[in-house]
Amino acid sequence: MKTIITLALMLVSMVMLDMATDVWTCVFLKALASFFFVLTGFFAMKERKSGSAYSRIIMAGLVSGMIGDVFMDLANLPDGDLYFIIGLVTFALGHVFYLIAFFKKTGFRWLNLVPTLIAVPAVLFCVPATGMFEFSPPLLFYAVIIYVFVLSFMMGKSFSFTEFRENPGFVRLTMIGAILFALSDLILFFTLFFTPISRLPKDTTTQFVLHVLNLLIYYAGQGLIALSLKKEP
């Protein structure tokens, strides 16, 4: 029951975040919404009565996500480039925690690399070829490539959980959560770097719709990963 309440509070905070315009209000509401998916994971772990290494590492990933959320919103301040880099690194660390946890459950499968073999070349070669993406400073492009590698590998590793046929709830929550997380970052990638979108004023309908979609899919993904601890085999 506690996990349902915290998920509901997370969604309420997210809706309030959609309506906020002041930077510091956004930072507070983003931190609050993210705190609730961390709390969801904590209560799910307690309901499962699991103190396993897997659940603790997933919790570390959720906390990293919460910290990354705060820094990503602080990046909206003037001269916020450093906050953006810190947020990117913290999010990448969260994916590393998820990867480590997933490897504790299952071994490596070549299938795990399929998303990476698609995503990394697409960013490394196709994105510059279009001439429609802008990274400032230019070195940010290489940081994004590293992030895409970690993110896509994390999503691919979640596919290994299909072997837990006796626990389909755990499999669905983890895999869908990982896929939604990756999808939310794909939307954010285009919002931030694809010039036909990134150069639009922040108050345009396109920017607003993408912002709402990004938040909705992101929090759904993190919430499902947190909730999966309740079903851990």
mmCIF file of N, CA, C and O in Angstrom, residues 21 25 39 57 64 76 91 103 109 116-117 134 144 155 170 179 204 206 223:
data_model
loop_
_atom_site.group_PDB
_atom_site.id
_atom_site.type_symbol
_atom_site.label_atom_id
_atom_site.label_comp_id
_atom_site.label_asym_id
_atom_site.label_seq_id
_atom_site.Cartn_x
_atom_site.Cartn_y
_atom_site.Cartn_z
ATOM 1 N N THR A 21 7.007 27.449 -13.376
ATOM 2 C CA THR A 21 7.827 28.237 -14.310
ATOM 3 C C THR A 21 9.098 28.773 -13.653
ATOM 4 O O THR A 21 10.121 28.903 -14.310
ATOM 5 N N THR A 25 11.452 26.811 -8.028
ATOM 6 C CA THR A 25 10.261 25.996 -7.780
ATOM 7 C C THR A 25 10.380 24.679 -8.534
ATOM 8 O O THR A 25 10.048 23.600 -8.003
ATOM 9 N N LEU A 39 11.606 6.631 -2.506
ATOM 10 C CA LEU A 39 10.811 6.115 -1.392
ATOM 11 C C LEU A 39 9.998 4.890 -1.826
ATOM 12 O O LEU A 39 9.833 3.948 -1.043
ATOM 13 N N ILE A 57 21.779 -2.099 -4.570
ATOM 14 C CA ILE A 57 22.419 -1.440 -5.715
ATOM 15 C C ILE A 57 21.375 -0.704 -6.557
ATOM 16 O O ILE A 57 21.623 0.400 -7.049
ATOM 17 N N SER A 64 20.910 8.044 -7.327
ATOM 18 C CA SER A 64 21.701 8.764 -8.331
ATOM 19 C C SER A 64 20.789 9.497 -9.306
ATOM 20 O O SER A 64 21.077 10.627 -9.716
ATOM 21 N N ASN A 76 19.340 24.975 -15.786
ATOM 22 C CA ASN A 76 18.536 26.044 -16.384
ATOM 23 C C ASN A 76 18.909 27.426 -15.844
ATOM 24 O O ASN A 76 18.433 28.441 -16.359
ATOM 25 N N PHE A 91 23.619 10.766 -13.734
ATOM 26 C CA PHE A 91 22.686 9.848 -14.396
ATOM 27 C C PHE A 91 23.413 8.624 -14.927
ATOM 28 O O PHE A 91 22.932 7.497 -14.815
ATOM 29 N N PHE A 103 23.685 -7.517 -13.628
ATOM 30 C CA PHE A 103 24.691 -8.565 -13.785
ATOM 31 C C PHE A 103 24.723 -9.498 -12.574
ATOM 32 O O PHE A 103 25.174 -10.635 -12.683
ATOM 33 N N ARG A 109 24.884 -11.744 -22.059
ATOM 34 C CA ARG A 109 24.346 -12.346 -23.273
ATOM 35 C C ARG A 109 24.660 -11.390 -24.424
ATOM 36 O O ARG A 109 24.550 -10.188 -24.278
ATOM 37 N N THR A 116 23.083 -1.182 -27.908
ATOM 38 C CA THR A 116 24.319 -0.403 -27.948
ATOM 39 C C THR A 116 24.885 -0.335 -29.359
ATOM 40 O O THR A 116 25.346 0.726 -29.809
ATOM 41 N N LEU A 117 24.844 -1.454 -30.074
ATOM 42 C CA LEU A 117 25.371 -1.500 -31.442
ATOM 43 C C LEU A 117 24.532 -0.679 -32.408
ATOM 44 O O LEU A 117 24.986 -0.354 -33.518
ATOM 45 N N GLU A 134 23.443 20.316 -32.350
ATOM 46 C CA GLU A 134 24.399 21.299 -31.844
ATOM 47 C C GLU A 134 24.762 20.956 -30.408
ATOM 48 O O GLU A 134 23.875 20.788 -29.560
ATOM 49 N N VAL A 144 28.164 12.743 -24.320
ATOM 50 C CA VAL A 144 26.869 12.159 -24.674
ATOM 51 C C VAL A 144 27.047 10.752 -25.234
ATOM 52 O O VAL A 144 26.258 9.845 -24.932
ATOM 53 N N MET A 155 19.832 -0.876 -20.802
ATOM 54 C CA MET A 155 18.548 -1.334 -21.331
ATOM 55 C C MET A 155 18.679 -2.734 -21.919
ATOM 56 O O MET A 155 17.847 -3.609 -21.671
ATOM 57 N N PHE A 170 8.264 -9.365 -12.099
ATOM 58 C CA PHE A 170 9.595 -8.785 -11.959
ATOM 59 C C PHE A 170 10.185 -8.456 -13.325
ATOM 60 O O PHE A 170 10.753 -7.374 -13.535
ATOM 61 N N ILE A 179 13.289 0.348 -20.533
ATOM 62 C CA ILE A 179 12.964 0.844 -21.879
ATOM 63 C C ILE A 179 12.396 2.258 -21.804
ATOM 64 O O ILE A 179 12.767 3.131 -22.594
ATOM 65 N N THR A 204 6.812 27.385 -26.503
ATOM 66 C CA THR A 204 6.082 26.856 -27.657
ATOM 67 C C THR A 204 5.380 25.545 -27.299
ATOM 68 O O THR A 204 5.781 24.844 -26.363
ATOM 69 N N THR A 206 5.357 22.775 -28.993
ATOM 70 C CA THR A 206 6.247 21.630 -29.225
ATOM 71 C C THR A 206 7.140 21.372 -28.020
ATOM 72 O O THR A 206 7.276 20.228 -27.557
ATOM 73 N N GLY A 223 9.744 4.758 -11.682
ATOM 74 C CA GLY A 223 8.761 4.191 -10.753
ATOM 75 C C GLY A 223 8.626 2.688 -10.910
ATOM 76 O O GLY A 223 8.535 1.955 -9.916
#
